[in-house]
């Protein structure tokens, strides 16, 4: 009787052990799947980018990186999707003034994934109505993937050759052409801006709580001429154009004068990235 009981007990123990091993394996493979996209992004960036940004990555390489970014979800970076605010459907202007002011007071959270001389990988988490003001990415290429929520993007490129004018108080302004003016809602494709096109100067406004995964290459570096400058945009018709600048009739809204400024509505804090660790 006892040997039969012992054999049954041994089989049960082996069964439980096998289940435990399977459970651990499944947990491990699940974590591996989550980390694989972040690791894949890192490895692609390491192979593609240089500290100087030259030579620029090929179209094929950019498409390959975008194809990985396009599949990214909040779970891939261990990010929890925020609930939509109760003003859903009212865009930037909710019905409750007090709650709207409270949301404006909430900071954008910056999560640093990885940074080196060649590129930066990071995430911005926006509460509703928060704004990153109009700014530039001099000599840089930027990949942006909305992980969840909706984000309004308005972006410009400089008109070349440079077209300049003077404001009422003689402050300098420079002409830029509108490149992007739309709302991006997840799931959506990756946006790419380049040093001279694609909307190198842009600002973001959160329509709902949202998160954006950014890859910037090369990273900001002031001593290399890659300083972030903030701007204010003015309608094309705001300033006189006696310097010979000609815009096709009916196209004035596609242009704006940009003046350098200091950001007055940027409220940001640093958070802790809790996603998969990159193996360098």
XYZ file of C-alpha atoms in Angstrom:
280
model
C 0.000 0.000 0.000
C 2.776 2.387 0.987
C 4.835 1.963 -2.223
C 1.736 2.795 -4.302
C 1.109 5.883 -2.197
C 4.780 6.877 -2.503
C 4.659 6.517 -6.296
C 1.480 8.596 -6.494
C 3.070 11.213 -4.262
C 6.191 11.295 -6.437
C 4.093 11.708 -9.592
C 2.117 14.539 -7.978
C 5.330 16.266 -6.904
C 6.783 15.942 -10.397
C 3.571 17.245 -11.905
C 3.587 20.258 -9.602
C 7.270 20.854 -10.300
C 6.689 20.663 -14.039
C 3.837 23.135 -13.738
C 6.033 25.451 -11.677
C 8.815 25.167 -14.248
C 6.356 25.845 -17.050
C 4.943 28.809 -15.183
C 8.429 30.198 -14.618
C 9.312 29.593 -18.261
C 6.142 31.308 -19.421
C 6.888 34.253 -17.130
C 10.441 34.422 -18.452
C 9.402 34.256 -22.100
C 6.752 36.869 -21.459
C 9.372 39.181 -20.008
C 11.683 38.390 -22.907
C 8.985 39.319 -25.376
C 8.440 42.616 -23.575
C 12.126 43.418 -23.482
C 12.826 42.302 -27.031
C 11.289 45.378 -28.663
C 13.118 47.809 -26.409
C 16.338 45.866 -26.921
C 15.690 45.721 -30.672
C 15.250 49.507 -30.753
C 18.492 49.991 -28.870
C 20.434 47.646 -31.156
C 19.036 49.234 -34.307
C 19.922 52.691 -33.024
C 23.440 51.580 -32.132
C 23.948 50.325 -35.673
C 22.262 53.257 -37.416
C 23.324 56.431 -35.618
C 26.571 58.340 -35.042
C 27.439 61.152 -32.592
C 27.745 63.634 -35.457
C 24.615 62.540 -37.292
C 26.740 61.939 -40.389
C 26.348 60.017 -42.553
C 22.571 60.143 -42.192
C 20.795 56.780 -41.899
C 19.487 55.297 -45.110
C 15.795 55.196 -45.966
C 15.840 51.423 -45.532
C 17.302 51.749 -42.035
C 14.764 54.417 -41.071
C 11.915 52.255 -42.344
C 13.207 49.299 -40.345
C 13.345 51.336 -37.146
C 9.853 52.716 -37.796
C 8.521 49.203 -38.355
C 9.638 48.252 -34.830
C 8.350 51.488 -33.304
C 5.002 51.026 -35.043
C 4.393 47.856 -33.030
C 5.276 49.390 -29.664
C 2.571 49.492 -26.991
C 2.503 50.784 -23.399
C 3.048 47.209 -22.159
C 6.342 46.979 -24.060
C 7.803 49.691 -21.806
C 5.833 48.655 -18.686
C 3.708 51.760 -18.929
C 0.170 51.856 -17.614
C -2.307 53.658 -19.822
C -3.917 56.575 -18.008
C -7.689 56.850 -17.885
C -9.261 59.479 -20.073
C -10.330 62.581 -18.196
C -14.018 63.183 -17.617
C -14.058 65.929 -20.242
C -13.823 63.392 -23.070
C -15.277 64.832 -26.224
C -14.591 68.443 -25.232
C -11.021 68.465 -26.548
C -8.777 71.063 -24.958
C -11.690 72.901 -23.355
C -13.593 70.858 -20.799
C -16.803 72.056 -19.202
C -15.430 72.252 -15.660
C -13.114 75.261 -15.371
C -11.677 74.241 -11.994
C -10.830 70.699 -13.035
C -9.289 72.037 -16.239
C -7.013 74.375 -14.279
C -6.065 71.490 -11.992
C -5.073 69.414 -15.031
C -2.982 72.255 -16.453
C -1.119 72.313 -13.136
C -0.107 68.678 -13.574
C 3.402 68.256 -14.970
C 4.509 66.322 -18.013
C 6.585 63.350 -16.831
C 9.874 62.611 -18.572
C 11.174 59.021 -18.500
C 14.774 58.436 -19.562
C 15.226 54.999 -21.170
C 18.742 55.341 -22.568
C 21.135 58.060 -23.704
C 24.568 58.045 -25.329
C 26.563 60.299 -27.660
C 24.583 59.067 -30.678
C 20.954 59.045 -29.552
C 18.422 59.484 -26.774
C 15.494 57.137 -26.053
C 12.837 58.610 -23.768
C 9.118 58.812 -23.018
C 6.929 61.847 -22.329
C 3.706 61.250 -20.362
C 1.191 64.071 -20.823
C -1.868 64.908 -18.724
C -4.759 66.415 -20.687
C -4.147 69.971 -21.987
C -0.439 69.931 -21.127
C 1.881 71.489 -23.691
C 5.464 71.230 -24.864
C 5.915 74.668 -26.489
C 7.210 75.270 -30.007
C 10.872 74.259 -30.127
C 13.487 73.057 -32.588
C 15.785 70.057 -33.128
C 18.833 71.582 -34.874
C 20.668 69.062 -37.028
C 18.636 66.231 -35.513
C 16.294 63.477 -36.649
C 13.449 62.621 -34.291
C 11.195 59.552 -34.237
C 7.943 59.927 -32.259
C 5.504 57.131 -31.490
C 2.251 57.816 -29.604
C 1.829 54.870 -27.235
C -1.653 55.765 -25.976
C -4.083 58.676 -26.067
C -4.384 61.609 -28.487
C -1.837 64.336 -29.176
C -2.177 67.475 -31.291
C 0.998 68.187 -33.286
C 1.689 71.479 -35.035
C 5.047 71.688 -36.790
C 6.977 73.982 -39.112
C 10.055 73.935 -41.336
C 12.152 76.989 -42.038
C 11.655 78.642 -45.411
C 14.959 78.492 -47.283
C 16.795 80.651 -48.054
C 16.097 82.378 -44.741
C 13.412 85.059 -44.915
C 13.504 87.535 -42.030
C 11.543 90.539 -40.873
C 11.100 92.752 -37.802
C 8.278 92.769 -35.287
C 6.603 95.955 -33.942
C 9.287 96.275 -31.239
C 12.035 95.459 -33.712
C 12.499 91.909 -32.504
C 13.633 89.590 -35.308
C 11.295 87.018 -36.801
C 11.940 84.348 -39.414
C 9.524 82.814 -41.881
C 8.514 79.166 -41.529
C 6.088 76.969 -43.460
C 3.518 74.751 -41.788
C 4.430 71.081 -42.223
C 2.080 69.246 -39.830
C -1.168 70.229 -38.133
C -3.080 67.173 -36.952
C -4.128 65.002 -34.035
C -2.348 61.672 -33.609
C -4.353 58.996 -31.812
C -2.947 55.627 -30.772
C -2.600 53.188 -32.369
C -0.922 55.097 -35.168
C 2.282 55.060 -37.171
C 5.587 56.610 -36.197
C 6.226 60.254 -37.103
C 9.696 61.238 -38.304
C 11.133 64.731 -38.564
C 14.458 65.496 -40.204
C 17.007 68.309 -39.823
C 15.477 70.344 -42.666
C 12.020 68.924 -43.253
C 9.169 66.968 -41.752
C 8.397 69.600 -39.121
C 11.709 70.157 -37.322
C 10.106 72.883 -35.207
C 7.048 71.573 -33.408
C 4.874 71.718 -30.351
C 2.616 69.186 -28.692
C -0.708 69.616 -26.917
C -2.339 66.658 -25.171
C -5.953 66.210 -26.261
C -6.305 63.341 -23.752
C -3.811 61.763 -21.367
C -1.146 60.366 -23.671
C 2.408 59.075 -23.837
C 5.007 59.512 -26.584
C 8.121 57.416 -27.110
C 10.860 59.561 -28.673
C 14.190 58.688 -30.255
C 16.375 61.736 -30.937
C 19.574 61.480 -32.953
C 22.057 62.937 -32.361
C 20.939 64.081 -28.890
C 20.812 67.706 -27.793
C 24.337 68.970 -27.122
C 24.952 72.689 -26.830
C 28.714 72.596 -27.474
C 28.003 70.809 -30.773
C 25.461 73.442 -31.854
C 22.419 71.393 -30.902
C 20.805 73.704 -28.369
C 17.033 73.589 -27.905
C 15.504 76.962 -28.778
C 11.889 77.892 -28.074
C 9.741 80.035 -30.355
C 6.481 81.889 -30.564
C 4.598 81.784 -33.854
C 2.800 84.774 -35.377
C 0.434 84.816 -38.366
C 2.049 85.647 -41.681
C -0.116 88.773 -41.945
C 1.074 90.102 -38.557
C 4.177 91.787 -39.961
C 4.958 93.899 -42.968
C 6.615 92.136 -45.886
C 8.342 95.028 -47.551
C 11.483 92.971 -48.031
C 10.258 91.389 -51.233
C 8.807 88.199 -49.748
C 5.987 86.903 -51.929
C 3.405 84.328 -50.845
C 0.798 82.947 -53.193
C -2.636 84.429 -52.537
C -4.762 82.175 -50.377
C -1.710 80.378 -48.953
C -0.974 82.839 -46.142
C -2.263 80.476 -43.437
C 0.407 77.951 -44.406
C 3.130 80.319 -43.192
C 4.073 81.908 -39.868
C 6.724 84.186 -38.437
C 8.710 82.616 -35.602
C 10.431 84.624 -32.872
C 12.765 83.191 -30.252
C 11.345 83.227 -26.743
C 11.579 81.635 -23.321
C 9.038 78.889 -22.529
C 6.439 80.157 -20.069
C 4.104 77.176 -19.903
C 6.461 74.203 -19.708
C 5.947 72.198 -16.528
C 7.948 68.975 -16.498
C 9.289 66.507 -13.960
C 11.549 63.454 -14.157
C 10.004 60.041 -13.482
C 11.449 56.559 -13.115
C 11.467 54.326 -16.168
C 10.268 50.885 -15.012
C 10.362 49.060 -18.318
C 12.708 46.317 -19.525
C 16.393 46.991 -18.941
C 18.549 47.449 -22.010
C 21.492 45.090 -22.275
C 24.399 47.213 -23.488
